[in-house]
Amino acid sequence: MKVVIVGGVAGGATAAARIRRLDERAEIVVFERSGYVSYANCGLPYYIGGVIGSPDALTLQTPESFFTRFRVDMRVRHEVTALHPGKKTVCVKNLDTGETFEESYDKLILSPGAKPTRPRLPGMDVPRLFTLRTVEDTFQIKEYIQKNRPRSAILAGGGFIGLELAENLRELGMEVTIVQRPRQLMNPFDPDMAAFIHSEVRRHGIKLALGRTVEGFEERNGGVDVLLKDERPLHADMVVLAIGVTPDTALAGDAGLKLGVKGSIVVNDRMETSVPDIYAVGDAVQVKHYVTGEDAVISLAGPANKQGRIAADNVCGGDSRYLGSQGSSVIKVFDLTAASTGINETNAKKAGLATDKVILSPMDHAGYYPGGRVMTMKVVFERGTYRLLGAQIIGYQGVDKRIDVLAAAIHAGLKATQLKDLDLAYAPPYSSAKDPVNMAGFMVDNIAEGVLKQWHLEDASSLPRDGSVTLLDVRTVGEYSRGHMEGFQNIPVDELRERLEELEPGKPAYLICQSGLRSYIACRILAGYGFEAYNFSGGFRFYDAVINDRRLIERATACGMDQ
């Protein structure tokens, strides 16, 4: 059996190694357009910033090491220019010599990945305008910085690569601005959770120009002007375009393979395309979202590697199935860690799902053990069924641990109420006897049992301030004096029982505290005395962070200034 693989990075390299482990006699040929195989895309910004010191650390394998270990013919700087499914051949061009030839196959695996999205804008050929996708891109940016010592950079786009590169350029001492059309960074997060990411990058001196439309680029004064719609240009010594990636599927389309969302290659759960004996994996393929069941393109390294293994199994006569992509991800943002899994509240509503959520601010480990830090968790579930839909966590420690537990729970089909039943490891340096994931489950279970009634940030502006409802802040007098919601009176929770006469019976009560815990206790006190009480989800800490972020964005938009 002869297998040809187009693309030798995550999915392609994984498939090649797996085929060899399953079939010692298979002939395996991999064509990779760049000069490198099996490299770590996610590590590229950290090499530019000097966190990863050696360029050799970016490549997990070389063509030589791959051949030595697996006897796979890895041909770098070879671009596949056409597919001929009818005669089972591919056309290949050696980019070093210009030679072209045809290569036959019995099975073909396409792993072309994705390419940086390059909109049709004026000035896309400006020399100081870069993209970051390959090792070669990385070396080009690194060399430019070392030779020219730029003092400022603009990143067009605030996704994973944009945010990671912004941090690394800032650590090099550069003035960094992120500009993009969406009014938030990191779309896997809801806008309220993204507020914590915004705060962290601002705290480290990065400017945010959100809600701006880039209309082109111009060279000026030895740098680049980023032209904005209806606003003055932004200027920097260099610009990196990081507005996303597009499936690199021109070859597949020209060969008649069925294409789907964003031009991605349509595959079944065996990673088979619409053409017999041709498989496709990685960032170029359309998958089913594990939570919604909808068609999606999810460009992440984990799914690409799994798909490569599955395609290899099936090429070798097996019957492996890909169950869908859940979108689990994590990113370092200076001192913060931000992670998500499943779908966020915004996308759940777009999908027509009836959603509910709990927002909590637990410590990453036992409060009495030194060094504990608060994290912010948002768990989204389906109203009525309590099906887990997704989760987002932002904090300093223990975030990755909790998001992985929640990702596993979603994959296993657990209901949000069942999070309370998980038997999770506890020792004071690592967790609490009631782990944050358990706490989320307790909260959802209380909602299911009618013990907890909530109100949310989106309800704040519509709450009547005419005295028809009771608005109560149960924090201490000192906390209240440092900031509170308009119209809320202050009765500390520990004084509530003795001051019940200050509240009018029969009126619904809307409560808030710093994190949501004390106000929940107050709600239970009031319920015991016949009040209908609602607890604010997230607490004043959450409210204050989100509202301050919105004000900064709105002020910057109104003034035409960077934040």
XYZ file of C-alpha atoms in Angstrom:
563
model
C 0.000 0.000 0.000
C 1.286 3.438 -0.935
C 0.012 6.438 1.043
C 0.651 10.001 -0.013
C 0.089 12.736 2.574
C -0.222 16.405 1.625
C 1.000 18.486 4.554
C 3.452 17.434 7.243
C 2.543 19.445 10.309
C 0.048 18.341 13.014
C -2.481 16.092 11.286
C -0.232 14.921 8.461
C 2.746 14.039 10.644
C 0.509 12.229 13.133
C -1.100 10.223 10.340
C 2.278 9.250 8.893
C 3.630 8.008 12.219
C 0.414 6.111 13.022
C 0.327 4.376 9.629
C 3.879 3.188 10.153
C 3.032 1.821 13.595
C 0.123 -0.106 12.090
C 1.747 -1.201 8.834
C 5.505 -1.756 8.660
C 5.404 -2.424 4.917
C 3.382 0.606 3.756
C 5.142 3.136 1.513
C 4.529 6.573 2.999
C 5.392 9.815 1.217
C 4.704 13.236 2.753
C 4.879 16.465 0.762
C 5.272 19.644 2.832
C 5.292 23.032 1.129
C 7.317 24.769 3.852
C 10.811 23.854 4.942
C 9.723 22.264 8.198
C 7.576 19.364 9.396
C 5.894 18.558 12.672
C 6.435 22.046 14.065
C 4.623 23.703 16.944
C 2.445 26.525 15.579
C 1.399 27.458 19.087
C 5.007 28.068 20.104
C 5.844 30.556 17.329
C 4.985 33.778 19.251
C 7.110 32.609 22.188
C 10.158 32.195 19.967
C 9.711 35.748 18.707
C 9.528 36.954 22.304
C 12.595 34.964 23.377
C 10.733 32.674 25.788
C 11.721 29.777 23.538
C 15.410 30.394 22.908
C 16.357 27.894 20.224
C 14.701 27.640 16.811
C 15.331 23.890 16.946
C 12.837 23.671 19.809
C 10.018 24.638 17.413
C 10.355 21.467 15.351
C 9.388 18.245 17.060
C 10.824 16.215 14.190
C 12.987 16.802 11.127
C 12.685 14.954 7.814
C 15.842 13.069 8.763
C 14.665 12.058 12.243
C 11.273 11.066 10.851
C 12.928 8.793 8.303
C 15.294 7.302 10.875
C 12.469 6.459 13.274
C 9.568 5.693 10.924
C 11.047 5.216 7.434
C 8.703 7.890 6.127
C 9.788 9.809 3.016
C 9.331 13.408 4.206
C 9.883 15.845 1.339
C 9.941 19.474 2.449
C 9.833 22.392 0.014
C 7.601 20.248 -2.194
C 4.251 21.766 -3.114
C 1.382 19.642 -4.384
C -0.146 21.681 -7.209
C -2.992 19.422 -8.349
C -4.909 16.276 -7.432
C -6.047 13.738 -10.028
C -8.463 11.364 -8.251
C -9.364 9.588 -11.504
C -5.864 8.245 -12.027
C -4.856 8.433 -8.351
C -1.924 10.789 -8.751
C -0.863 14.181 -7.457
C 1.204 16.795 -9.260
C 4.177 18.033 -7.240
C 6.629 20.905 -7.659
C 10.055 20.922 -6.033
C 10.268 24.531 -4.861
C 14.071 24.457 -4.731
C 14.738 23.104 -8.220
C 11.526 23.963 -10.059
C 11.141 20.307 -11.115
C 7.572 19.040 -11.482
C 6.435 15.418 -11.394
C 3.478 13.151 -10.683
C 3.266 10.834 -7.679
C 0.845 7.932 -7.552
C -1.043 6.751 -4.471
C -3.346 4.042 -3.233
C -4.619 6.231 -0.387
C -4.334 10.017 -0.119
C -4.539 12.060 3.082
C -4.972 15.816 2.773
C -3.648 17.898 5.655
C -3.074 21.291 4.005
C -4.054 23.251 7.114
C -5.180 26.843 6.904
C -3.624 30.058 5.688
C -3.753 33.501 7.289
C -6.817 35.399 6.170
C -5.681 38.201 3.875
C -8.542 40.564 3.034
C -8.482 42.490 -0.230
C -7.384 45.830 1.171
C -5.091 48.537 -0.179
C -1.474 48.224 0.952
C -1.385 44.473 1.579
C 2.081 44.441 -0.023
C 3.596 46.902 2.469
C 7.015 45.433 3.479
C 6.480 45.974 7.201
C 3.169 44.088 7.149
C 3.611 40.504 8.386
C 1.553 37.380 8.975
C 2.413 34.591 11.425
C 1.594 31.014 10.512
C 4.767 29.120 9.567
C 8.289 28.779 10.918
C 9.456 30.901 8.002
C 7.019 33.667 9.026
C 8.458 33.483 12.528
C 12.047 33.819 11.386
C 11.102 36.757 9.155
C 9.469 38.647 12.049
C 12.284 37.766 14.454
C 14.929 38.916 11.963
C 13.100 42.179 11.299
C 12.895 42.935 15.027
C 16.563 42.110 15.620
C 17.762 44.244 12.679
C 15.408 47.225 12.954
C 14.623 47.399 16.680
C 11.030 48.603 16.136
C 9.555 50.498 19.049
C 5.892 49.973 18.193
C 3.639 47.332 16.647
C -0.014 47.082 15.691
C -1.705 43.695 15.636
C -4.785 43.492 13.441
C -6.755 40.810 15.240
C -7.191 39.697 18.832
C -7.493 35.930 18.665
C -5.024 33.335 19.948
C -2.042 34.271 17.791
C -2.703 38.005 18.028
C -2.954 37.975 21.796
C 0.055 35.701 22.332
C 2.170 37.787 19.966
C 0.999 41.015 21.636
C 2.241 39.722 24.986
C 5.597 38.670 23.580
C 6.186 41.927 21.707
C 5.232 43.879 24.825
C 7.720 41.856 26.862
C 10.364 42.933 24.336
C 9.595 46.534 25.320
C 7.521 47.512 22.304
C 4.419 49.702 22.360
C 1.643 47.397 21.224
C -1.878 48.139 19.988
C -4.488 45.536 19.064
C -7.086 46.755 16.571
C -10.073 44.790 15.313
C -13.730 45.102 14.300
C -15.248 43.005 17.127
C -15.595 44.873 20.412
C -13.873 42.122 22.357
C -10.772 39.951 22.234
C -10.976 36.153 22.091
C -14.334 35.205 20.586
C -14.511 31.824 22.382
C -15.359 33.924 25.459
C -18.530 35.857 26.129
C -18.077 39.650 26.270
C -18.520 39.690 30.054
C -15.704 37.173 30.560
C -13.513 38.861 27.950
C -13.599 41.957 30.186
C -11.089 40.241 32.499
C -8.757 39.581 29.557
C -9.054 43.229 28.483
C -8.180 44.394 31.977
C -5.057 42.238 32.091
C -3.670 43.370 28.740
C -4.382 47.024 29.579
C -2.644 46.545 32.923
C 0.479 45.535 31.008
C 0.348 48.580 28.765
C -1.244 47.178 25.620
C -3.689 49.548 23.927
C -6.976 48.205 22.627
C -8.689 49.732 19.614
C -11.832 47.600 19.549
C -14.830 48.105 17.297
C -12.617 49.575 14.552
C -12.720 48.555 10.900
C -9.345 48.323 9.140
C -9.572 49.633 5.573
C -5.971 49.392 4.415
C -2.295 50.069 5.043
C 0.148 52.750 3.898
C 3.890 53.246 4.307
C 4.706 56.478 6.107
C 7.706 57.889 7.969
C 9.550 54.575 7.971
C 6.556 52.718 9.402
C 3.003 51.724 8.563
C -0.280 53.577 8.839
C -3.267 51.343 9.588
C -6.210 53.047 7.879
C -9.450 52.930 9.838
C -13.009 53.577 8.746
C -14.205 57.044 9.821
C -11.203 57.562 12.124
C -7.656 58.805 11.996
C -5.024 56.189 11.077
C -2.953 54.359 13.655
C 0.808 54.376 13.080
C 3.476 51.862 14.092
C 6.887 50.607 13.055
C 5.425 47.232 12.068
C 2.033 45.547 11.653
C 1.066 41.895 12.003
C -2.134 40.702 10.350
C -3.774 38.187 12.677
C -7.471 38.369 11.827
C -7.853 34.621 11.548
C -7.225 31.734 9.190
C -9.006 30.320 6.150
C -9.002 26.612 5.193
C -6.402 26.064 2.463
C -8.581 23.982 0.170
C -8.084 25.263 -3.369
C -6.544 21.920 -4.413
C -9.471 19.970 -3.029
C -12.015 22.231 -4.664
C -10.287 22.076 -8.039
C -10.253 18.279 -7.832
C -14.010 18.152 -7.259
C -14.065 17.285 -3.563
C -17.158 18.527 -1.775
C -16.570 21.717 0.203
C -18.558 23.120 3.116
C -18.375 25.856 5.762
C -15.822 28.570 4.870
C -14.683 26.456 1.931
C -13.582 23.594 4.191
C -13.375 19.992 3.026
C -16.449 17.945 3.891
C -15.586 14.649 5.611
C -17.544 11.960 7.392
C -16.735 10.665 10.876
C -14.073 8.374 9.372
C -12.350 11.483 7.927
C -13.243 10.305 4.397
C -13.912 12.968 1.778
C -16.547 12.776 -0.953
C -13.994 11.031 -3.218
C -13.041 7.388 -2.519
C -9.592 6.736 -1.033
C -9.051 10.402 -0.175
C -9.082 11.453 3.473
C -8.702 14.919 4.985
C -7.762 16.130 8.460
C -6.879 19.243 10.439
C -7.666 22.912 10.014
C -8.921 22.397 6.452
C -11.874 20.137 7.287
C -15.468 20.656 8.299
C -16.457 18.862 11.496
C -19.498 18.522 13.684
C -19.491 20.613 16.824
C -19.713 18.131 19.666
C -22.211 20.212 21.647
C -24.539 21.615 18.974
C -24.115 19.026 16.236
C -23.783 21.861 13.727
C -21.187 21.969 10.959
C -18.138 23.961 12.025
C -14.488 24.712 11.314
C -12.418 24.496 14.509
C -8.730 25.176 13.997
C -6.955 23.692 16.999
C -3.974 21.380 17.356
C -5.712 18.773 19.519
C -8.484 17.942 17.029
C -5.984 17.916 14.127
C -3.817 15.304 15.847
C -6.806 13.125 16.731
C -8.121 13.321 13.169
C -4.709 12.323 11.789
C -4.725 9.221 13.962
C -8.292 8.319 12.949
C -7.572 8.723 9.235
C -4.486 6.535 9.614
C -6.474 3.831 11.387
C -9.012 3.741 8.578
C -6.378 3.814 5.823
C -4.957 0.691 7.467
C -8.302 -1.119 7.488
C -9.633 -0.045 10.874
C -12.894 1.636 11.776
C -12.088 4.656 13.946
C -14.601 7.487 14.263
C -14.259 11.188 15.023
C -16.994 12.253 17.424
C -16.724 15.981 16.794
C -14.826 18.986 18.077
C -15.643 20.607 21.392
C -13.375 23.637 21.026
C -11.505 23.204 24.321
C -8.710 25.773 24.527
C -6.445 27.601 26.952
C -4.237 30.658 26.588
C -1.688 32.483 28.725
C -2.386 36.230 28.989
C 0.542 37.673 30.945
C -0.177 36.525 34.515
C -3.663 35.234 33.710
C -4.821 31.930 32.282
C -8.007 31.973 30.201
C -9.689 28.737 29.142
C -12.942 27.632 27.548
C -14.717 24.507 26.370
C -17.958 23.786 24.556
C -19.958 26.802 23.428
C -20.345 30.132 25.135
C -23.632 31.772 26.057
C -23.574 34.047 23.003
C -23.293 31.175 20.531
C -25.716 28.989 22.460
C -28.371 31.656 22.059
C -27.526 32.050 18.366
C -28.061 28.302 18.027
C -31.547 28.736 19.478
C -30.828 27.022 22.779
C -32.618 28.067 25.961
C -29.680 28.877 28.195
C -28.961 29.563 31.823
C -25.674 30.036 33.635
C -23.915 30.292 36.942
C -21.013 32.650 37.571
C -18.802 32.168 40.596
C -15.487 33.401 41.980
C -13.895 30.543 43.932
C -10.325 30.343 45.222
C -8.070 27.968 43.300
C -7.203 26.164 46.547
C -8.117 26.187 50.230
C -8.339 29.733 51.529
C -6.378 28.997 54.685
C -3.382 27.736 52.686
C -1.085 30.587 51.558
C -1.047 31.798 47.973
C -4.642 31.204 46.948
C -5.988 33.304 44.057
C -9.535 33.969 42.907
C -10.716 32.670 39.550
C -13.873 33.603 37.641
C -15.957 30.717 36.312
C -18.938 30.809 33.995
C -20.781 27.545 33.382
C -23.481 27.557 30.694
C -26.233 24.954 30.587
C -29.562 24.320 28.905
C -32.569 25.540 30.814
C -34.891 22.731 31.853
C -32.691 19.805 30.790
C -29.550 21.052 32.610
C -27.407 19.742 29.758
C -23.892 21.140 30.031
C -23.175 23.412 27.052
C -19.885 25.078 27.893
C -17.659 26.767 30.413
C -15.189 29.641 30.614
C -12.640 30.203 33.373
C -10.206 33.057 33.893
C -7.740 33.166 36.756
C -4.170 32.820 37.892
C -3.820 29.219 39.094
C -5.696 25.955 38.615
C -7.668 27.156 35.587
C -6.417 24.450 33.218
C -7.267 21.732 35.731
C -10.878 22.857 36.097
C -11.523 23.432 32.394
C -10.312 19.916 31.630
C -12.688 18.463 34.217
C -15.554 20.415 32.664
C -14.503 19.397 29.146
C -14.553 15.750 30.207
C -17.962 16.220 31.837
C -19.404 17.683 28.626
C -17.911 14.868 26.556
C -19.342 12.276 28.944
C -22.802 13.827 28.678
C -23.082 14.789 32.337
C -25.754 17.239 33.356
C -24.680 20.439 35.054
C -26.362 19.221 38.234
C -24.063 16.168 38.265
C -20.951 18.306 38.665
C -21.681 18.258 42.380
C -21.171 14.479 42.420
C -17.676 14.399 40.901
C -15.075 12.933 43.260
C -12.148 15.304 42.721
C -8.734 15.292 44.372
C -8.246 17.583 47.377
C -5.288 18.793 49.374
C -4.937 22.375 50.653
C -2.190 23.435 48.193
C -4.242 22.257 45.206
C -7.948 22.584 45.845
C -10.700 22.843 48.406
C -12.839 20.111 49.888
C -15.563 21.658 47.736
C -13.718 22.016 44.447
C -14.752 24.964 42.221
C -16.274 22.477 39.761
C -18.310 20.937 42.583
C -19.359 24.434 43.672
C -20.718 25.157 40.200
C -22.661 21.903 40.431
C -24.060 22.827 43.838
C -25.280 26.139 42.428
C -26.959 24.538 39.417
C -28.531 21.900 41.655
C -29.907 24.656 43.878
C -31.468 26.252 40.800
C -32.980 22.919 39.771
C -34.425 22.405 43.254
C -35.794 25.946 43.495
C -33.427 26.825 46.342
C -31.580 29.466 44.282
C -33.184 32.146 42.122
C -30.853 34.398 40.155
C -30.726 37.721 38.421
C -28.009 38.644 35.962
C -25.982 41.534 34.643
C -28.323 41.994 31.692
C -31.194 42.562 34.166
C -29.449 45.381 36.037
C -30.585 48.304 33.888
C -34.219 47.167 33.869
C -34.597 46.708 37.631
C -37.171 49.247 38.880
C -35.792 51.964 41.130
C -39.255 53.209 42.135
C -39.486 51.292 45.395
C -41.626 48.475 43.984
C -38.817 45.998 44.656
C -36.185 45.752 47.364
C -32.607 46.323 46.179
C -30.156 45.132 48.774
C -26.348 45.070 48.990
C -25.276 42.765 51.825
C -21.537 43.534 51.858
C -19.837 45.360 54.686
C -20.232 49.113 55.076
C -16.620 49.586 53.928
C -17.103 47.525 50.770
C -20.335 49.339 49.962
C -18.709 52.757 50.382
C -16.035 51.895 47.818
C -18.620 51.318 45.098
C -22.126 49.947 44.684
C -25.013 49.691 42.255
C -27.284 52.698 42.033
C -30.382 52.403 44.193
C -29.153 49.565 46.404
C -29.379 50.001 50.161
C -26.754 48.437 52.391
C -27.512 45.914 55.127
C -24.547 43.611 55.873
C -25.557 39.959 55.812
C -24.602 39.415 59.454
C -27.020 42.178 60.512
C -29.878 41.132 58.257
C -31.938 39.120 60.734
C -31.923 42.002 63.228
C -32.899 44.580 60.568
C -35.690 42.768 58.777
C -38.118 45.541 59.815
C -36.325 47.835 57.350
C -37.602 45.683 54.483
C -41.171 45.819 53.236
C -42.836 42.373 53.210
C -44.326 41.240 49.918
C -41.789 42.971 47.716
C -39.384 40.863 45.660
C -35.813 41.354 46.851
C -32.781 41.546 44.552
C -29.528 40.976 46.391
C -25.850 41.420 45.631
C -22.548 40.929 47.467
C -18.921 40.828 46.373
C -18.846 37.303 44.922
C -22.374 35.929 45.262
C -21.837 33.802 48.382
C -22.987 36.183 51.114
C -25.938 37.348 49.025
C -26.968 33.710 48.547
C -26.908 33.234 52.313
C -28.953 36.408 52.662
C -31.443 35.101 50.099
C -31.938 31.966 52.178
C -32.442 34.072 55.297
C -35.074 36.158 53.561
C -36.752 33.079 52.089
C -37.085 31.756 55.617
C -39.097 34.851 56.477
C -41.371 34.650 53.457
C -39.519 36.951 51.037
C -39.073 36.150 47.353
C -35.325 36.742 46.965
C -33.016 36.724 43.925
C -29.232 36.480 43.999
C -26.967 38.380 41.579
C -24.903 35.936 39.528
C -21.218 36.795 39.778
C -21.301 39.406 42.523
C -20.218 43.048 42.524
C -16.646 42.068 41.609
C -17.925 40.640 38.331
C -20.344 43.528 37.735
C -17.676 46.157 38.338
C -15.144 44.516 35.977
C -17.627 44.199 33.116
C -19.154 47.674 33.494
C -15.743 49.351 33.700
C -14.640 47.526 30.556
C -17.766 48.619 28.681
C -17.242 52.218 29.729
C -13.639 52.180 28.523
C -14.640 50.758 25.137
C -17.533 53.196 24.716
C -15.419 56.178 25.772
C -12.642 55.194 23.392
C -15.114 54.692 20.553
C -16.786 58.050 21.172
C -13.471 59.932 21.362
C -11.813 58.083 18.495
C -8.910 57.306 20.819
C -7.120 54.102 21.691
C -7.746 52.655 25.107
